[in-house]
Coordinates of N, CA and C in Angstrom, one line a residue:
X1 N 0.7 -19.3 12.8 CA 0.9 -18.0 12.2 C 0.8 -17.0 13.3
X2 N 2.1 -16.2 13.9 CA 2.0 -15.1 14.6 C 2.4 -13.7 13.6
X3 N 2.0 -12.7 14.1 CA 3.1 -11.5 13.4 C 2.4 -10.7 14.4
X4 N 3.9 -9.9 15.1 CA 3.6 -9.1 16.0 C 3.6 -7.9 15.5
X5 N 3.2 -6.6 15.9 CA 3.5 -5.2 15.7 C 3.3 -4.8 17.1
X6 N 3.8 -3.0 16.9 CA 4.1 -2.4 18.4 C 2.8 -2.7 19.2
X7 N 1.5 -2.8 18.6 CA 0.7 -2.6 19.5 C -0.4 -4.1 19.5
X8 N -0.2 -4.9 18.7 CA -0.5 -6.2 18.2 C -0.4 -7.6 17.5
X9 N -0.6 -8.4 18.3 CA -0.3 -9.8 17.9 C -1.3 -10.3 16.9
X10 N -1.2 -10.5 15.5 CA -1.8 -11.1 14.4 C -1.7 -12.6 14.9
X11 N -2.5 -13.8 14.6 CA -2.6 -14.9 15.0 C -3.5 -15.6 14.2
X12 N -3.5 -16.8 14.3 CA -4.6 -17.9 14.0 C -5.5 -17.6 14.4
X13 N -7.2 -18.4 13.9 CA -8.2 -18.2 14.7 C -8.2 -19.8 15.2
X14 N -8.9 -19.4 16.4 CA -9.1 -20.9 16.9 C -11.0 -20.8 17.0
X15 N -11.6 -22.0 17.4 CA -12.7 -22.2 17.7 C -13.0 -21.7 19.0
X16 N -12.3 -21.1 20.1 CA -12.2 -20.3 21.0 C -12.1 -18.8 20.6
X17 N -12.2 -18.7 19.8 CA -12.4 -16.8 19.4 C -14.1 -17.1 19.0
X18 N -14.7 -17.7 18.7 CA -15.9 -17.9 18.0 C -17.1 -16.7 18.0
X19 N -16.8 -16.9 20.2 CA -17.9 -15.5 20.5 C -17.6 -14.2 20.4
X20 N -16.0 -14.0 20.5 CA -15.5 -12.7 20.0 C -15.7 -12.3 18.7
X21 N -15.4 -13.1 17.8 CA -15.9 -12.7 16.4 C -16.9 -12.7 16.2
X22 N -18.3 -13.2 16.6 CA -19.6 -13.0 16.3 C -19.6 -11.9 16.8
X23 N -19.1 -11.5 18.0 CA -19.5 -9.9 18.4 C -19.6 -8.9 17.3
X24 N -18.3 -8.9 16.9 CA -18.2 -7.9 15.8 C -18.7 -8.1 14.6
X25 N -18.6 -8.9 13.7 CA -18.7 -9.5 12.6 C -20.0 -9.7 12.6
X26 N -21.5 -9.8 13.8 CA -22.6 -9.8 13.2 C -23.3 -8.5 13.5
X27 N -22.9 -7.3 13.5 CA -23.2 -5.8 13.5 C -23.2 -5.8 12.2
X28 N -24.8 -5.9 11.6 CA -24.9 -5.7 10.5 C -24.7 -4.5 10.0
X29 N -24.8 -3.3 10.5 CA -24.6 -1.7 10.1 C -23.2 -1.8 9.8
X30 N -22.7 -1.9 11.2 CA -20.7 -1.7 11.7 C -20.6 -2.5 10.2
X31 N -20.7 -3.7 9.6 CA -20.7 -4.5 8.4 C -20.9 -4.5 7.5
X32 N -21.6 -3.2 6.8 CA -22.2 -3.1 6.1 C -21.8 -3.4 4.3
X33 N -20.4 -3.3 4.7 CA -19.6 -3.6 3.4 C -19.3 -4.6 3.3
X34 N -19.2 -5.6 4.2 CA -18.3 -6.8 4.4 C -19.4 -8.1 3.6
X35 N -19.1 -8.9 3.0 CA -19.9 -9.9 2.5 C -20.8 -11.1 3.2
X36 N -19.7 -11.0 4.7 CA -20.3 -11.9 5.3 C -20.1 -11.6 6.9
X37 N -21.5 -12.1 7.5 CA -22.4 -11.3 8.5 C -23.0 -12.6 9.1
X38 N -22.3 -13.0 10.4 CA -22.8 -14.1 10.6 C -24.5 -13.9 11.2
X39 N -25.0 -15.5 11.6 CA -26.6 -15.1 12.4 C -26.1 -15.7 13.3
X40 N -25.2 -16.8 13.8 CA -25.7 -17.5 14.7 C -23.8 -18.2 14.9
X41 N -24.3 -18.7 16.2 CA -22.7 -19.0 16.2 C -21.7 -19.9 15.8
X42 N -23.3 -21.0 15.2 CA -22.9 -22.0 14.6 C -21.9 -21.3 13.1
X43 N -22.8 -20.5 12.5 CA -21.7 -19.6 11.4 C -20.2 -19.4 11.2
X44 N -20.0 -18.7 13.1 CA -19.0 -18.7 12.7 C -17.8 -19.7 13.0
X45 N -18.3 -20.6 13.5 CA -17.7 -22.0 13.5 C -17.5 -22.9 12.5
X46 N -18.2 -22.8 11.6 CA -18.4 -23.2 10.1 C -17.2 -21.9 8.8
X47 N -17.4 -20.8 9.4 CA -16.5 -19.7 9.1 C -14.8 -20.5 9.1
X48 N -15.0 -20.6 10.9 CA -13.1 -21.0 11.5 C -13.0 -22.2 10.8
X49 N -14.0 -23.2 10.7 CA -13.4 -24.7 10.0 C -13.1 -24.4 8.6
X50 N -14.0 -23.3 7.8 CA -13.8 -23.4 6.5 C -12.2 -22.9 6.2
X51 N -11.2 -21.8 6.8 CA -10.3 -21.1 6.9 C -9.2 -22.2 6.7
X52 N -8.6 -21.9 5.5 CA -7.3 -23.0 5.0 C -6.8 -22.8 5.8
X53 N -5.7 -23.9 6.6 CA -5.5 -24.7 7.5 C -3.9 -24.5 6.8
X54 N -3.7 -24.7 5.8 CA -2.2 -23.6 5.4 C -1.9 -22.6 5.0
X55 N -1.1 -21.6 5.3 CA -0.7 -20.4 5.2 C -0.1 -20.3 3.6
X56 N 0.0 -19.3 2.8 CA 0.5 -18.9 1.7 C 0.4 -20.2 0.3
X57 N -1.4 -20.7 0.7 CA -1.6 -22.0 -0.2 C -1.9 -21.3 -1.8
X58 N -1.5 -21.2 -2.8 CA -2.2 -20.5 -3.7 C -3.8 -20.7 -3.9
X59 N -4.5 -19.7 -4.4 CA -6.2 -20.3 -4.8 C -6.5 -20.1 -3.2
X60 N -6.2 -19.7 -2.1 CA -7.0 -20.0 -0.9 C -6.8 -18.6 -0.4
X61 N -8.2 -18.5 1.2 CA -7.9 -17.1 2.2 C -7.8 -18.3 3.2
X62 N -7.0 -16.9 3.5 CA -6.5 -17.2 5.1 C -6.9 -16.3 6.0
X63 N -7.6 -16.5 6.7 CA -7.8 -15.1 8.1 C -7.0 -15.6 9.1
X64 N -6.5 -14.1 9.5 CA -6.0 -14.0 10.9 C -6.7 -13.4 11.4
X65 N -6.6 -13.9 12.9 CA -7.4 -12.5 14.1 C -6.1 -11.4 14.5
X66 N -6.7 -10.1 14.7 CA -5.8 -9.2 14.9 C -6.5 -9.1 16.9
X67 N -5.0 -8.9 17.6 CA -5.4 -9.0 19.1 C -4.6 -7.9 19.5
X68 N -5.1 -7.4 21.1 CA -4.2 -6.4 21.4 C -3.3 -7.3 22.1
X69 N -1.7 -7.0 22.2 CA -0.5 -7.5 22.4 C -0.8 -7.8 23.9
X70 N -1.4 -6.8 24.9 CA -0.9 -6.9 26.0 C -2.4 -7.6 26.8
X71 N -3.6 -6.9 26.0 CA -5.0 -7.4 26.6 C -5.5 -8.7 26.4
X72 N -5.2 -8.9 25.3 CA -5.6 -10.0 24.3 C -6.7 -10.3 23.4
X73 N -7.4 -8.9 23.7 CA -8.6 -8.5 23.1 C -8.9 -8.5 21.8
X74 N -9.8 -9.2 21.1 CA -10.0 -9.2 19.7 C -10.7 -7.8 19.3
X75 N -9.5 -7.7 18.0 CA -10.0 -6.4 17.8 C -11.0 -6.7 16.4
X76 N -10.2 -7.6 15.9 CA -10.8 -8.1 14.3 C -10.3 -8.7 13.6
X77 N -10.7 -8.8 12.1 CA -9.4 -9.9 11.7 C -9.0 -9.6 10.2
X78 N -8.0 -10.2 9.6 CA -7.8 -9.6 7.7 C -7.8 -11.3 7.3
X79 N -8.0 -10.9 6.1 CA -8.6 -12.2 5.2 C -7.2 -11.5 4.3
X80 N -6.4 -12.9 3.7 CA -5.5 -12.9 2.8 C -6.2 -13.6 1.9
X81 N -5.9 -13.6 1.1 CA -6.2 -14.2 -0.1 C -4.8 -14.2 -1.7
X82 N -4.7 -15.7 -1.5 CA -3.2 -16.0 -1.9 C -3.5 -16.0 -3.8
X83 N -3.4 -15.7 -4.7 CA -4.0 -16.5 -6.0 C -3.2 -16.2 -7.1
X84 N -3.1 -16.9 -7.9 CA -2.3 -17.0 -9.3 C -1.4 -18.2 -9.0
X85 N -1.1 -19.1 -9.8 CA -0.3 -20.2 -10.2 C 0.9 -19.7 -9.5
X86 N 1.6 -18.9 -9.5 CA 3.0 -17.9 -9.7 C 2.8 -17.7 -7.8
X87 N 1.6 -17.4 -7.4 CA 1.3 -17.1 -6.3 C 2.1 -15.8 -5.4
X88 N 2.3 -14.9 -6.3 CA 3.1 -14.1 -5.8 C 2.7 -12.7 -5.9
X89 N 1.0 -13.0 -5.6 CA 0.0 -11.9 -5.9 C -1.0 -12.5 -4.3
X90 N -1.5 -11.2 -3.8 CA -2.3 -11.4 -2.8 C -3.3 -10.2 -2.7
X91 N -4.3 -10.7 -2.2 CA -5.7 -9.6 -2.0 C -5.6 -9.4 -0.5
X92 N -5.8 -8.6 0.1 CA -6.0 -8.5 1.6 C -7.6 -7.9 1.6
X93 N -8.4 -8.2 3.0 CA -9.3 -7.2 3.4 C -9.2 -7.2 4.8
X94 N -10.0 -6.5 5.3 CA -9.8 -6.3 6.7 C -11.1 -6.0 7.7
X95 N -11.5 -6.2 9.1 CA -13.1 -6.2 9.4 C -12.2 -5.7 10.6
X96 N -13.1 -4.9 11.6 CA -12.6 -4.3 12.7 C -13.6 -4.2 13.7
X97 N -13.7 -4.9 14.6 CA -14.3 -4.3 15.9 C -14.5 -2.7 16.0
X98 N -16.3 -2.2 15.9 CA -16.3 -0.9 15.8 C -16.1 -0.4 16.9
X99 N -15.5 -1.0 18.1 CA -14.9 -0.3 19.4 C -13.2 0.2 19.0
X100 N -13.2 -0.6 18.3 CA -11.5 -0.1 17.8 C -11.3 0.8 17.0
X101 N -12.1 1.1 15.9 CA -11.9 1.9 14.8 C -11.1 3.2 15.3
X102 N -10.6 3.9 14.7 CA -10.0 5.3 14.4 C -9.5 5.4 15.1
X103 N -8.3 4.0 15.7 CA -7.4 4.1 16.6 C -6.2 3.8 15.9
X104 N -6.0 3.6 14.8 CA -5.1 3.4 14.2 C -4.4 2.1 14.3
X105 N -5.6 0.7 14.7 CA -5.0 -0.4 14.8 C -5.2 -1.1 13.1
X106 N -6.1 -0.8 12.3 CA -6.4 -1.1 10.7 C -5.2 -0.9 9.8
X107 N -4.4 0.2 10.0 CA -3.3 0.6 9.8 C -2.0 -0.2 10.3
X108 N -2.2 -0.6 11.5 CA -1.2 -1.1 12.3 C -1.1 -2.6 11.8
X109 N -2.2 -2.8 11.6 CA -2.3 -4.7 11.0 C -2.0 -4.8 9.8
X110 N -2.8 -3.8 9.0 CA -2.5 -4.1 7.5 C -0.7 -3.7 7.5
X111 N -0.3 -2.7 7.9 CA 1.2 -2.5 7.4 C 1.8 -3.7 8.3
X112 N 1.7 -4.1 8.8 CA 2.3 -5.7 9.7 C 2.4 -6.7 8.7
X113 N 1.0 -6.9 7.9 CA 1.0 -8.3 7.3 C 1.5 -7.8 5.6
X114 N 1.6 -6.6 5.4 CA 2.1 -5.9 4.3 C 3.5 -6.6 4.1
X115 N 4.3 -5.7 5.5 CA 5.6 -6.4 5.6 C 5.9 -7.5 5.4
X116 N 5.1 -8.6 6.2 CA 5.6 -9.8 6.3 C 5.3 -10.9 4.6
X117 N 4.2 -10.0 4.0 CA 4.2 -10.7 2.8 C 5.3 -10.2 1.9
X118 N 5.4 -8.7 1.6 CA 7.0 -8.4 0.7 C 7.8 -8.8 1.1
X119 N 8.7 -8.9 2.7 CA 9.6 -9.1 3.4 C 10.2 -10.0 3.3
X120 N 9.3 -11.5 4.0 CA 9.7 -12.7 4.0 C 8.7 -13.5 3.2
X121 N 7.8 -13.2 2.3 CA 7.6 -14.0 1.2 C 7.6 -13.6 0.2
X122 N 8.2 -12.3 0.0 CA 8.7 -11.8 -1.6 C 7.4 -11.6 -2.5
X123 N 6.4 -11.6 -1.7 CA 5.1 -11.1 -2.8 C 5.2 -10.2 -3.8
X124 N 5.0 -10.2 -5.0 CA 5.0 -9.1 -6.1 C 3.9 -8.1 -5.7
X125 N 2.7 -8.2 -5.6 CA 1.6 -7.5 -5.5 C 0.8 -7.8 -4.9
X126 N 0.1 -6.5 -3.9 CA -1.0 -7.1 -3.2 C -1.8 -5.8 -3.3
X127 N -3.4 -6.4 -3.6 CA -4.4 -5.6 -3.9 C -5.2 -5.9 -2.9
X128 N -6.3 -4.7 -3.0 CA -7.5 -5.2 -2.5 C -9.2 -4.3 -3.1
X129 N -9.9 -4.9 -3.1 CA -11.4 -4.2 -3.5 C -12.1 -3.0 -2.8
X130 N -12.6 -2.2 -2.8 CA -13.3 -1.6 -1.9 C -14.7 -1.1 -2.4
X131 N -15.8 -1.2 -1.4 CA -16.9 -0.2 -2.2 C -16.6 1.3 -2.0
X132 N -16.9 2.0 -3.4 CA -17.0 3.2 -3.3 C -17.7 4.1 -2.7
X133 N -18.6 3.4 -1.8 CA -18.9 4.1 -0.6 C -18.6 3.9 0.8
X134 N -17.2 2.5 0.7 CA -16.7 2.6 2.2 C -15.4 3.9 2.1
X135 N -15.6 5.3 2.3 CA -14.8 6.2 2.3 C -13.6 6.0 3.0
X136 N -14.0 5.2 4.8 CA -13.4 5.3 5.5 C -12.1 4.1 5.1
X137 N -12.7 3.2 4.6 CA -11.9 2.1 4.0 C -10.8 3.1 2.7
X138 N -11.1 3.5 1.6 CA -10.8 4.2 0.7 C -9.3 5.3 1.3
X139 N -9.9 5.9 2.4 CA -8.8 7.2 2.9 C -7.6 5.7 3.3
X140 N -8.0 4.8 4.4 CA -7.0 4.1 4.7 C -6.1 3.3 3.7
X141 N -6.6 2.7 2.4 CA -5.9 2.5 1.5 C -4.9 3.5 1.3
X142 N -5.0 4.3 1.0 CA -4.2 5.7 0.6 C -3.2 6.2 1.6
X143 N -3.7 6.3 2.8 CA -2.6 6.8 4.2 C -1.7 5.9 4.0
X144 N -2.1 4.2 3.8 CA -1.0 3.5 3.8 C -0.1 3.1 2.9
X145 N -0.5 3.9 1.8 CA 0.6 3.7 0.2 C 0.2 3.5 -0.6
X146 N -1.3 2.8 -0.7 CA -1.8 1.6 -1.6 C -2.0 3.0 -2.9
X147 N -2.1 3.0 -4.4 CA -2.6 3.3 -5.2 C -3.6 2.8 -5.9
X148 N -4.6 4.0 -6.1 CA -6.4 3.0 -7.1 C -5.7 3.1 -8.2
X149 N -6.1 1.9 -8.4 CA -6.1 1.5 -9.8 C -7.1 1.4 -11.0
X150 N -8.3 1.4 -10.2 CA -9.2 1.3 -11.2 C -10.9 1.8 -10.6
X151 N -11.2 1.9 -10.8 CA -13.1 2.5 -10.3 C -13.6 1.7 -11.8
X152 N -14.0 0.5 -11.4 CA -14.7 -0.3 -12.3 C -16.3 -0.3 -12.0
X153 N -17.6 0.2 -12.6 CA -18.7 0.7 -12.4 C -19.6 -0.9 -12.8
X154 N -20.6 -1.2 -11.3 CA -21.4 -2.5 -11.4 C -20.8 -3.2 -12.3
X155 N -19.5 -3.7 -11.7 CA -18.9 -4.7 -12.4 C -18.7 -5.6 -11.1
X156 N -19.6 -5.5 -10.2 CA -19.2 -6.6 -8.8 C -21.2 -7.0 -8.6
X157 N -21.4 -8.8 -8.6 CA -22.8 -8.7 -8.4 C -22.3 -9.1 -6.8
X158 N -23.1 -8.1 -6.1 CA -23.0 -8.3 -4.8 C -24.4 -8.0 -4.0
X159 N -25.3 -8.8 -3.4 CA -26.2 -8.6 -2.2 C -27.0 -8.7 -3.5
X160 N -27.3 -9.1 -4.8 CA -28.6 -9.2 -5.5 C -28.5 -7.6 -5.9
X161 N -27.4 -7.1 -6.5 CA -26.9 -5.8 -7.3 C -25.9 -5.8 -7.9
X162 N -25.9 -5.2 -8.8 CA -25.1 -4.6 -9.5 C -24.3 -3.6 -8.9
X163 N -22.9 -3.6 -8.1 CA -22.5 -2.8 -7.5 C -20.9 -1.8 -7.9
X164 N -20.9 -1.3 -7.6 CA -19.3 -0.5 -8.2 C -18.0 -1.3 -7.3
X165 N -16.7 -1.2 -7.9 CA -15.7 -1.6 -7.1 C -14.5 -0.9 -7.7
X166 N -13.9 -0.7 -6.4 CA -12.6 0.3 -6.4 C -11.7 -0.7 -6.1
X167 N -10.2 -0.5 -7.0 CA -9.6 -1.5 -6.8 C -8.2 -0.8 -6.7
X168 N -7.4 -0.8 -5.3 CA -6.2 -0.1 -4.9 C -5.0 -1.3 -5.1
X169 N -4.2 -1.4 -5.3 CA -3.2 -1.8 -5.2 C -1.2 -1.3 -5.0
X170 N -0.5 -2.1 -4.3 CA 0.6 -1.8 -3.6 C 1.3 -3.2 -4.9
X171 N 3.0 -2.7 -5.2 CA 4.1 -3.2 -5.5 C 5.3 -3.3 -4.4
X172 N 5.5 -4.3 -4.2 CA 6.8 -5.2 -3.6 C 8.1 -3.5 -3.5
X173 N 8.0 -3.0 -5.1 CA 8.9 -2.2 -5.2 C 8.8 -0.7 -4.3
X174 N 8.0 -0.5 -4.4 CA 7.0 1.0 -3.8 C 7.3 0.6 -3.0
X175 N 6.6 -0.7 -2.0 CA 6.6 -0.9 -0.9 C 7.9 -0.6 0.4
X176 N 9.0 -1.3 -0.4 CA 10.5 -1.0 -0.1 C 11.1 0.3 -0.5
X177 N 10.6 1.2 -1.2 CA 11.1 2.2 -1.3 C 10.8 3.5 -0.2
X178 N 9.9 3.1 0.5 CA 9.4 4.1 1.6 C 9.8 3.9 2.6

């Protein structure tokens, strides 16, 4: 799995990213939304083996690492997530190296793998979750098209709570229309 954009190469993870991703991915603050926060490196090796091994399987995620094109630098990675029988429904999320942030590469990845799911796999819809207190996550939904759909209130048990979840989602049709 590659997909390039102007400023980055989306890719597989291998067991050679292992220590780049723990960099980012165990900043429990930088993390604070994300579900999972590795301790140790064994984690995230246990992380890359768990990662379906095929692309667009229904019922499964898929992460890619997001890299810069020319450095090769890991910036971070997006979790797909393929599901429905029909499989023509996807969830995306996305984690970012907090050296990268508000550079406009979150933007740059997600409309990359946007494309390539409407484009050339004809996805109907792709959603995704957010907490109502990741703002910064929330504005980027929005800059990039996505529409909320719903503010569903501690209807998510998350961390041993009862937590809120914001649910944005993008159409195949919308998508193409811009």
């Amino acid at each position: 799995m590659q997909l390039f954009t102007e400023r980055l190469l989306l890719r597989d993870i291998t067991v050679d990213d292992k220590q780049a991703i723990f960099d980012y991915r165990s900043d429990s603050e930088a993390n604070k939304f994300q579900s999972w926060i590795p301790k140790t490196l064994e984690d995230v090796e246990g992380f890359i083996q768990r990662n379906s091994k095929e692309f667009n399987q229904p019922e499964s995620w898929y992460q890619i690492l997001i890299t810069d094109k020319e450095t090769k630098a890991v910036i971070g990675d997006v979790g797909i997530h393929f599901f429905g029988n029909e499989n023509l429904q996807v969830e995306l999320g996305i984690t970012l190296n907090k050296n990268f942030q508000r550079k406009g590469y979150a933007s740059e990845a997600l409309k990359g793998v946007i494309n390539f799911l409407f484009n050339d796999l004809k996805k109907h819809r792709i959603m995704t979750s957010v907490d109502p207190d990741n703002i910064d996550s929330l504005n980027l939904m929005e800059r990039i098209g996505f529409r909320k759909e719903g503010h569903f209130v501690k209807s998510l048990f998350w961390k041993n709570n009862w937590v809120d979840d914001v649910i944005y989602a993008l159409l195949q049709e919308d998508w193409i229309k811009k």
